[in-house]
Structures are given as C-alpha cells and as structure tokens.
PDB file of C-alpha atoms in Angstrom:
ATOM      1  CA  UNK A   1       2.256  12.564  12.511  1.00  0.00           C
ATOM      2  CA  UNK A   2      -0.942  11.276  11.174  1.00  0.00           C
ATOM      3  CA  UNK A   3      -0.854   8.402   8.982  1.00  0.00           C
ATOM      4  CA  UNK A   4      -2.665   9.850   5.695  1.00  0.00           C
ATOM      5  CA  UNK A   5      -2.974   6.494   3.001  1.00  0.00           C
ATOM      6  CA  UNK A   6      -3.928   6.557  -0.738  1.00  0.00           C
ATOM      7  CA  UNK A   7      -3.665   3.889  -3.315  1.00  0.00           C
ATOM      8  CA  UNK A   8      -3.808   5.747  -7.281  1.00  0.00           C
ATOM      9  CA  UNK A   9      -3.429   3.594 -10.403  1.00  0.00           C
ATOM     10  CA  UNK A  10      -3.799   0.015  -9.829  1.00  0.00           C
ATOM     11  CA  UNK A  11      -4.828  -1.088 -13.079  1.00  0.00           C
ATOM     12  CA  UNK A  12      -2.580  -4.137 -13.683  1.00  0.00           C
ATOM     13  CA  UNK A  13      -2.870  -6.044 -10.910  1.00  0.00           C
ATOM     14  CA  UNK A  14      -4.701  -9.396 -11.163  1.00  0.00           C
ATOM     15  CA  UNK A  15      -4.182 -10.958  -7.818  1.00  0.00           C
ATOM     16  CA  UNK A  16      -7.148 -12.733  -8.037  1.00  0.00           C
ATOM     17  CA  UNK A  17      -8.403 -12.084  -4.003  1.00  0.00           C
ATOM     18  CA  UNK A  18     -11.478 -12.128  -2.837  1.00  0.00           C
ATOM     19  CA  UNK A  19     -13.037 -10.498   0.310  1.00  0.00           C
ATOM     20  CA  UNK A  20     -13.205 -11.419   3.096  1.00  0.00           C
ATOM     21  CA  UNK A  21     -10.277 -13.337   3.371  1.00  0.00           C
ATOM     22  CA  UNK A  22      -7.373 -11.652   5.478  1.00  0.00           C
ATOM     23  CA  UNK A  23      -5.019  -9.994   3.060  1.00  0.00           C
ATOM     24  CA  UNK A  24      -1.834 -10.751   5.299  1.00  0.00           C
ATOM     25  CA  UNK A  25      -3.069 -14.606   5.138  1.00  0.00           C
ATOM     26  CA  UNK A  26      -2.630 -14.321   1.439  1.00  0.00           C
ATOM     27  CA  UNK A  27       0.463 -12.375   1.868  1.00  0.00           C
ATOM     28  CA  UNK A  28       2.210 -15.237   3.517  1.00  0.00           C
ATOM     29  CA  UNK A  29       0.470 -17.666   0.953  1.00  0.00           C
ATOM     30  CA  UNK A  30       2.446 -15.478  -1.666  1.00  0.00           C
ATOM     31  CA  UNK A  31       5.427 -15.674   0.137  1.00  0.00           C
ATOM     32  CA  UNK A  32       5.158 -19.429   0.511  1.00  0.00           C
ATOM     33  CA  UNK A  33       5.164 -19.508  -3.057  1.00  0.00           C
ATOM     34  CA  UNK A  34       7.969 -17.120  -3.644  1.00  0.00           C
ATOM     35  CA  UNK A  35      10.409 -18.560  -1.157  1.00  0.00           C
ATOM     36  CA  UNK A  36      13.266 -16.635  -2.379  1.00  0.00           C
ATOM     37  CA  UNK A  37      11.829 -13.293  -1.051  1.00  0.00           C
ATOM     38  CA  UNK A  38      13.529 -11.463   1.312  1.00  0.00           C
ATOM     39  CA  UNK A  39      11.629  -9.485   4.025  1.00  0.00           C
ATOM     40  CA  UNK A  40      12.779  -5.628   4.366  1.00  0.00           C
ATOM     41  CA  UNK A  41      12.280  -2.510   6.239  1.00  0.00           C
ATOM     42  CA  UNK A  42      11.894   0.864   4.644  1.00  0.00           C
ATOM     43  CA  UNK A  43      14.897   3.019   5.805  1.00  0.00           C
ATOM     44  CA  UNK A  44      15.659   6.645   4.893  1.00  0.00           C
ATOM     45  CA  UNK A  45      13.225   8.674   4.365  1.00  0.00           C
ATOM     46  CA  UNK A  46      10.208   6.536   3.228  1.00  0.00           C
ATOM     47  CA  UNK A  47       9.920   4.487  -0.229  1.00  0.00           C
ATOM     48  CA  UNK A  48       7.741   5.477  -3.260  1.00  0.00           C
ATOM     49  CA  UNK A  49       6.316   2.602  -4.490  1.00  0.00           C
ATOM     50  CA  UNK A  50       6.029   2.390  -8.622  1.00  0.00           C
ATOM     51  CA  UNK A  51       3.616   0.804 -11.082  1.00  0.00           C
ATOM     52  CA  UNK A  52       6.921   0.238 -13.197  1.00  0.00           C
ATOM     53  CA  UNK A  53      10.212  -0.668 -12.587  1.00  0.00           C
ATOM     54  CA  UNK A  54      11.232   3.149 -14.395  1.00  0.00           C
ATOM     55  CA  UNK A  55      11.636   5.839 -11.797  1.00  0.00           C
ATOM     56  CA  UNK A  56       9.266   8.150 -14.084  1.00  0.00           C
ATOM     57  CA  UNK A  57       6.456   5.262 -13.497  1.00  0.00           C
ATOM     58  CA  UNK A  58       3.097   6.088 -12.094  1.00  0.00           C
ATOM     59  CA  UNK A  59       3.123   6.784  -8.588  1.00  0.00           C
ATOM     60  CA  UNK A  60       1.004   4.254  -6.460  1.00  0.00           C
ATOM     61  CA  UNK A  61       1.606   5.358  -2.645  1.00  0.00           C
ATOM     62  CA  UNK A  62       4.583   5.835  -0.448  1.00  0.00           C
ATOM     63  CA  UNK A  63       5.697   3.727   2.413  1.00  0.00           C
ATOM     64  CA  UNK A  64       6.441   5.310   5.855  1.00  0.00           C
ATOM     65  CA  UNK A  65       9.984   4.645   7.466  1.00  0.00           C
ATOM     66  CA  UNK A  66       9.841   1.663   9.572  1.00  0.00           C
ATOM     67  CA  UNK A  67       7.492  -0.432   7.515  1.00  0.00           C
ATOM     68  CA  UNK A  68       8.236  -4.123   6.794  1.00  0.00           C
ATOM     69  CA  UNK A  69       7.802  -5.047   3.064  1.00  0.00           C
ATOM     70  CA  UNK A  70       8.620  -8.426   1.271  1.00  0.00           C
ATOM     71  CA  UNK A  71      10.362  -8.678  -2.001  1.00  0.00           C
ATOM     72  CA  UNK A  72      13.360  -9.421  -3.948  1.00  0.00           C
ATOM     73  CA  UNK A  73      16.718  -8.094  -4.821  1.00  0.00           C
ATOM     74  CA  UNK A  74      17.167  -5.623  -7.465  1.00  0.00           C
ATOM     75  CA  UNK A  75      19.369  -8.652  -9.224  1.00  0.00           C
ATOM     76  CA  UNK A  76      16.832 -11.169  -8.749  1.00  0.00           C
ATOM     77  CA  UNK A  77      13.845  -8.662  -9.948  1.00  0.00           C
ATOM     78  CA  UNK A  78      15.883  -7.676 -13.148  1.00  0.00           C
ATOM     79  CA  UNK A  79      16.663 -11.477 -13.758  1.00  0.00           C
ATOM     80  CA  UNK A  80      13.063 -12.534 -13.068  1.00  0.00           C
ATOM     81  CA  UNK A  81      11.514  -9.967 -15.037  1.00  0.00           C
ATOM     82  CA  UNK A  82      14.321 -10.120 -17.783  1.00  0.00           C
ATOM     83  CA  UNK A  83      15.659  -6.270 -17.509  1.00  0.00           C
ATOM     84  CA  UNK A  84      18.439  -4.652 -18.540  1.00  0.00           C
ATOM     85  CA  UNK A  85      20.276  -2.509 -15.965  1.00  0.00           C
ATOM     86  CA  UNK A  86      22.398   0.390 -17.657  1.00  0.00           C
ATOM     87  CA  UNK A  87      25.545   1.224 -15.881  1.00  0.00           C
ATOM     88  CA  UNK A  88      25.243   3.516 -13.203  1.00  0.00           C
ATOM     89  CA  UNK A  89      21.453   3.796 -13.591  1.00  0.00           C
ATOM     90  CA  UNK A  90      19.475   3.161  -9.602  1.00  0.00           C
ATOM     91  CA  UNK A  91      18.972  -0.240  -8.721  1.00  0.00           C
ATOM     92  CA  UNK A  92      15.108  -1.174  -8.572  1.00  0.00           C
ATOM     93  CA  UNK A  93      13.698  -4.034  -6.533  1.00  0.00           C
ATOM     94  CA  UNK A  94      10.288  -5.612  -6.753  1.00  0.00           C
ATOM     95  CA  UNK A  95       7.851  -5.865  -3.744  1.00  0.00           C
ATOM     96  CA  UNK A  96       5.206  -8.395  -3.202  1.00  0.00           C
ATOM     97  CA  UNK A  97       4.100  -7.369   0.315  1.00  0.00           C
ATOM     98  CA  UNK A  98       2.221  -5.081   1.541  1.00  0.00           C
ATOM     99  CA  UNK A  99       1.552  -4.416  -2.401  1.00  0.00           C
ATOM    100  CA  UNK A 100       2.926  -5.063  -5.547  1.00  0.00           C
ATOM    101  CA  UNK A 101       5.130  -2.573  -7.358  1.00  0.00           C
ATOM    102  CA  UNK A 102       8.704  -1.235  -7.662  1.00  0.00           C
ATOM    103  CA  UNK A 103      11.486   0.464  -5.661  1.00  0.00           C
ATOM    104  CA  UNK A 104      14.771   2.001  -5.182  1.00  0.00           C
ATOM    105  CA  UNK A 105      16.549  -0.581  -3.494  1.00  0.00           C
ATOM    106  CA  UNK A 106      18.649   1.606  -1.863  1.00  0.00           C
ATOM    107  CA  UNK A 107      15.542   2.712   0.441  1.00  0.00           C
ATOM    108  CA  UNK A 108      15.456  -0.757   1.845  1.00  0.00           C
ATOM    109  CA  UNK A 109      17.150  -2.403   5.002  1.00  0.00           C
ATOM    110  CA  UNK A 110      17.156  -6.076   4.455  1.00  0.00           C
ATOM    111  CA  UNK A 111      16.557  -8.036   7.326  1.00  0.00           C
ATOM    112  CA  UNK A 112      17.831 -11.651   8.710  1.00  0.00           C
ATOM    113  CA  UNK A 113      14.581 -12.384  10.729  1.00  0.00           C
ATOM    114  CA  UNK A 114      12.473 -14.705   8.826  1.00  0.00           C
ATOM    115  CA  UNK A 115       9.333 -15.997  11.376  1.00  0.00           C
ATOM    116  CA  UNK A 116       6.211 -13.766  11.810  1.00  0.00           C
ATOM    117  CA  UNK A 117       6.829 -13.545  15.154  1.00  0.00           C
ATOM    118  CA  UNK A 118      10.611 -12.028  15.216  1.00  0.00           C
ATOM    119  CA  UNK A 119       9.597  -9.718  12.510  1.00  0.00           C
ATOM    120  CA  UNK A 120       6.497  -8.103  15.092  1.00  0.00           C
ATOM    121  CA  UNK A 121       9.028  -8.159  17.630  1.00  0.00           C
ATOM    122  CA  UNK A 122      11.479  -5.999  15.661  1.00  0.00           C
ATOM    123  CA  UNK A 123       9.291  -3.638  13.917  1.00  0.00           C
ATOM    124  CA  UNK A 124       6.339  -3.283  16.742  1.00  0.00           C
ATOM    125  CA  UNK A 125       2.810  -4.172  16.324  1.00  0.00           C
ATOM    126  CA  UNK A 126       1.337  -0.859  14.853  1.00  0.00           C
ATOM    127  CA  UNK A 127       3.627  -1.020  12.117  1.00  0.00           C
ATOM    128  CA  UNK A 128       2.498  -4.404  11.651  1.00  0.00           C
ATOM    129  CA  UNK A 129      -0.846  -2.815  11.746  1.00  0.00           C
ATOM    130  CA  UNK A 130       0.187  -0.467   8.799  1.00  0.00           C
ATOM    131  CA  UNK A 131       1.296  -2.988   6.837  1.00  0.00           C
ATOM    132  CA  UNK A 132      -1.950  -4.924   7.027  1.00  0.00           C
ATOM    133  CA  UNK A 133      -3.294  -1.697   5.771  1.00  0.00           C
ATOM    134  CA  UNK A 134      -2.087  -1.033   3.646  1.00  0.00           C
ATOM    135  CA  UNK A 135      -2.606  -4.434   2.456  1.00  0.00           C
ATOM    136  CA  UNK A 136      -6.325  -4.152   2.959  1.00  0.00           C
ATOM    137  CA  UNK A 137      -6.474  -0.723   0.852  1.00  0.00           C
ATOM    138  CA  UNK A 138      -4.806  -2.339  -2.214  1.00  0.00           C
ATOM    139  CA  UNK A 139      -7.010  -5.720  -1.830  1.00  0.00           C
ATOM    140  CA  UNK A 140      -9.944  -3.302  -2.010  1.00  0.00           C
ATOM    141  CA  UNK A 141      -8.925  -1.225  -4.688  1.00  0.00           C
ATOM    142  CA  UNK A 142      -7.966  -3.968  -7.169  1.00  0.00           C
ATOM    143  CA  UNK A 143     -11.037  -6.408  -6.268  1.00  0.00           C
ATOM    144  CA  UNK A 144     -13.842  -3.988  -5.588  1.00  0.00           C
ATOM    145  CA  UNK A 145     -13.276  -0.403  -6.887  1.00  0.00           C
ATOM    146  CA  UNK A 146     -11.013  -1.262 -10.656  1.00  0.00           C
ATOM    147  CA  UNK A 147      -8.737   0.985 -11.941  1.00  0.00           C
ATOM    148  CA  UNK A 148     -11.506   3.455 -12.428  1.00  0.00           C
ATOM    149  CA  UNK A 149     -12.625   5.629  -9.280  1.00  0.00           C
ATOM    150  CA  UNK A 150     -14.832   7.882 -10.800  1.00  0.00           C
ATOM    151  CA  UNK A 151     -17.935   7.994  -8.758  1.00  0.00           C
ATOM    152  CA  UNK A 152     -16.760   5.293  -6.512  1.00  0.00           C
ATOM    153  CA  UNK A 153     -15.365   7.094  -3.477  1.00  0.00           C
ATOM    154  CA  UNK A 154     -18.998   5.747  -1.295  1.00  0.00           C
ATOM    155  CA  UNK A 155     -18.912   2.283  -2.099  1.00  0.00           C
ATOM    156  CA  UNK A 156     -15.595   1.868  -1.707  1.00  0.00           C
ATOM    157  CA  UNK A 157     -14.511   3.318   1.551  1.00  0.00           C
ATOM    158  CA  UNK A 158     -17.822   1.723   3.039  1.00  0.00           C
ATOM    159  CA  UNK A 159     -16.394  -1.314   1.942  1.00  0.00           C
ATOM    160  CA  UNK A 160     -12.831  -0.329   2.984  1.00  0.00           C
ATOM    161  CA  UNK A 161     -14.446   0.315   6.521  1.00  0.00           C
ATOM    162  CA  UNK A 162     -16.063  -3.384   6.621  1.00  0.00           C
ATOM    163  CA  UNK A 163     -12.962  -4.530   6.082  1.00  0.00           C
ATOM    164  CA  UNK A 164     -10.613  -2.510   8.351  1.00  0.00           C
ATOM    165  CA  UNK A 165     -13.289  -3.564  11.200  1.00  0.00           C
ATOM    166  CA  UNK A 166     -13.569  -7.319  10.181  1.00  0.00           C
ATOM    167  CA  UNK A 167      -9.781  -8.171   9.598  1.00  0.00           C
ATOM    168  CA  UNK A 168      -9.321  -6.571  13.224  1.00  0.00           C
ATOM    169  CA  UNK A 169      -6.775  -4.163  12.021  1.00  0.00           C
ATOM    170  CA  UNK A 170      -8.777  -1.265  13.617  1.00  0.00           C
ATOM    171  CA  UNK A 171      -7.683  -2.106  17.004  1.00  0.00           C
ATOM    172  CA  UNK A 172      -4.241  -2.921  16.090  1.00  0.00           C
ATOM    173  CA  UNK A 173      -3.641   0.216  14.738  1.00  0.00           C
ATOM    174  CA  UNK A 174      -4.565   2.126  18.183  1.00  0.00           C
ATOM    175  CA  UNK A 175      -5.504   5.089  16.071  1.00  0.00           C
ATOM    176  CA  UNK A 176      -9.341   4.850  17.335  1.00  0.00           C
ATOM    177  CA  UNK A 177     -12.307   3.886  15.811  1.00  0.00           C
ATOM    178  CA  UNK A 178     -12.834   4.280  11.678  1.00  0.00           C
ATOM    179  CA  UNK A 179     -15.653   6.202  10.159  1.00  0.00           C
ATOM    180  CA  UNK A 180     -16.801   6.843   6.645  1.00  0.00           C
ATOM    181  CA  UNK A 181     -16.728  10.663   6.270  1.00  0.00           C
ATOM    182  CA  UNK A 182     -18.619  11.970   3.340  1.00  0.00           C
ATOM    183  CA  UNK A 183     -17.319  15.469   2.991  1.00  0.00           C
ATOM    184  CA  UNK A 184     -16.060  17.664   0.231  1.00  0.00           C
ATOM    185  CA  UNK A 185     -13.114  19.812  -0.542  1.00  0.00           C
ATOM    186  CA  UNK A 186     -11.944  22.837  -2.230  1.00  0.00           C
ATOM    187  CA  UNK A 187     -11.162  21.598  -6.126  1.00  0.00           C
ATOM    188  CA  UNK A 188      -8.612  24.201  -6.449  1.00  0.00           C
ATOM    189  CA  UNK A 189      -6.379  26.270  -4.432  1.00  0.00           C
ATOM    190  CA  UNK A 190      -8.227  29.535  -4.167  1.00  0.00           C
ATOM    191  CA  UNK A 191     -11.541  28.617  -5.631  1.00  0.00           C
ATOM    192  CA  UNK A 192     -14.590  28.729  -4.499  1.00  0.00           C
ATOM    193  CA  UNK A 193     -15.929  25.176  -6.414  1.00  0.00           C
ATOM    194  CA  UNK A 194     -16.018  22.229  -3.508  1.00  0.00           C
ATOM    195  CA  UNK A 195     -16.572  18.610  -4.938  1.00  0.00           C
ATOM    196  CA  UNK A 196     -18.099  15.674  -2.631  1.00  0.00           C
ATOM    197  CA  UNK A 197     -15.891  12.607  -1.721  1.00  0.00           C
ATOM    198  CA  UNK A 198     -16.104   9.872   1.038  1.00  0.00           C
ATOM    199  CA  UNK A 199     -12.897   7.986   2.608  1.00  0.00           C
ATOM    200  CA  UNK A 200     -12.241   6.487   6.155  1.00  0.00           C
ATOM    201  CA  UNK A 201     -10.791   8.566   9.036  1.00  0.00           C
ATOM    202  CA  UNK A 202     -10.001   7.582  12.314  1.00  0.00           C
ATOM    203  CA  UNK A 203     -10.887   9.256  15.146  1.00  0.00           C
ATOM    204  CA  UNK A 204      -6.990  10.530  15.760  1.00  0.00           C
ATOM    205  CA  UNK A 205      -7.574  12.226  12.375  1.00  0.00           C
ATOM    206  CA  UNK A 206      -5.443   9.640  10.009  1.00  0.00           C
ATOM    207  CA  UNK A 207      -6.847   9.156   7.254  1.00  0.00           C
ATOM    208  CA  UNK A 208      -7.122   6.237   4.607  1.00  0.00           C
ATOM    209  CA  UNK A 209      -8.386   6.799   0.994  1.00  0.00           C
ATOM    210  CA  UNK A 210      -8.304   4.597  -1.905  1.00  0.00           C
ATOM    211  CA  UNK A 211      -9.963   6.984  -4.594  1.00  0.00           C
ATOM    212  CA  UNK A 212      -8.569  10.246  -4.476  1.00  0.00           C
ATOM    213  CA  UNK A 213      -7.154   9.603  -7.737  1.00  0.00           C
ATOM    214  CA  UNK A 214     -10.540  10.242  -9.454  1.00  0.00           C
ATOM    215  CA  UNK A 215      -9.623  14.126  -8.697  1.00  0.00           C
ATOM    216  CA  UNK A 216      -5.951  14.508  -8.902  1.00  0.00           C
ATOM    217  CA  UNK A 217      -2.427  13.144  -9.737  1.00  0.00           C
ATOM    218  CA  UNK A 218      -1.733  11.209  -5.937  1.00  0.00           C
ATOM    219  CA  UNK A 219      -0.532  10.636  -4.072  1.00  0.00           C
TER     220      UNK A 219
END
C-alpha cells in the first residue's frame, strides 16, 4: 500500500519552528518539556487526527496503523485543557508528536518503552521514517505555506522536497528518491476541467502533499 500524506487546516498552530532544524529534534525538545507524555502506537484501524477535541472537528490527516505518536491521556488532556466529559460520550486524547491535534483514545496502544532507541526497535525504522514525515509536512505547512494554500502548491512542495532530502528522511523511508511533480487533475468526477497542482512523489508512487486542501475537503 502506498503511503499517500496530506496535511488540511492548520491554522492554529503557533509552534514557533523554523527550518532547517530537524523536526523530530524539536519533537523530543517538546517532550522534554512535557514529561508527563506518554508515547503510543496507533492500533485498529488507523487514527484521524482532529483540529478539535469534538469528533465533528476539522479533519487534519490520518495516521497509519503502526505509527508511534506522543501525547497524553484522555484524563490528563481534559484536565489540562479544562473539558468537560459527558457520560458515555468517546474519550479524546491530545497528541503532541508527530503533530498536534486530537484523538479517540481508544485507537491508541500505550506503550512502556520510553528511550528512542527501544521505541525504533519496536516499531521498525520506516515507521520511524513516517513519523518524521509526517513531522516534516506539518513543520512546513504551519511555518512556510499558513493556513492558506491557495496558489501555494509550487513553493511549498519544493520546499517540502528540500526538506525531506536535508533531514535524511528520504533514505529512511526506502520508498526511493522524491520529486516535485507538477501535474494536474480532473476537478470533478466526470468533467472534462483539469486544474494544475505540484506535491512530492516518490519514485514507488507514495505520495506526500501538504496543499490539497486549496481544492477540496481532505483528506
């Protein structure tokens, strides 16, 4: 299965990055000051990840099975963000790593390993590699493209590319080299109206895109 990426509706994040620097180094400098975050893996059938913690909140990208993640309980998210938990209604818990945002708790597998080094040796190092990713598209998307990707599809997945290349995560991933592809697709089932876009594909055909948004409700 190809790994297909896209990051809609980031438009309250303020983490404050800057590229260049490697996004997982600033993950763990979160975590350092967050000690009571507990790292995860994404069971069942894959997460959706939410702007808000309401299960009717913007969509912001899904998490493949497998993936490690980083936050806190659904208790400790409600307490920290001061919410009030009807009976019966899911339990959410909020994420700081790979991205930030909300999710069913009851997707996630919490885990007892705690070093770096135990978690790559659980999970493997190309889901390592997709974490970092998907670290790398939401760094981008909140410090270079903004919450608006109207005409921003070029710039951003050159930059995107730059990135992927720099931070090394290319090679980890083992999906072959990345590319910017600017192509176009059919706006509508049907139709005969195509519309130009650029994102990064790899040569396996994955694909990661970070303004698709700008065209549709994603992902």
């Amino acid at each position: 299965t190809h790994l297909v990426n896209t990051l809609a509706l980031i438009k309250k994040w303020n983490i404050g990055l800057v590229i260049g620097r490697q996004v997982w180094q600033i993950g763990a400098e979160l975590v350092a000051h967050v000690p009571n975050s507990l790292p995860s893996l994404v069971a069942d059938r894959g997460v959706e990840l939410r702007l808000e913690p309401s299960t009717d909140s913007p969509l912001i990208c899904r998490f493949p099975i497998g993936l490690m993640v980083r936050g806190f309980t659904a208790e400790a998210s409600a307490e920290h963000w001061g919410l009030h938990i009807a009976p019966g209604a899911p339990a959410r818990s909020f994420l700081i790593w790979p991205l930030w945002g909300w999710v069913d708790e009851w997707c996630l597998l919490p885990l007892q390993v705690r070093s770096s080094e135990e978690q790559q040796a659980l999970v493997g190092e190309r889901m390592v590699a997709i974490s970092k990713l998907f670290a790398i598209m939401g760094h981008v998307r909140s410090t270079f493209t903004g919450a608006d990707s109207a005409s921003a599809c070029g710039v951003s997945a050159e930059v995107l590319r730059t990135e992927i290349k720099n931070t090394g995560v290319e090679k980890q991933l083992g999906s072959g080299p990345c590319r910017v592809v600017n192509g176009s697709f059919l706006v509508k089932k049907g139709s005969h109206t195509w519309s130009m876009h650029s994102f990064v594909a790899f040569e396996d055909g994955s694909i990661a895109d970070i303004t698709a948004d700008q065209f549709d409700i994603v992902p």
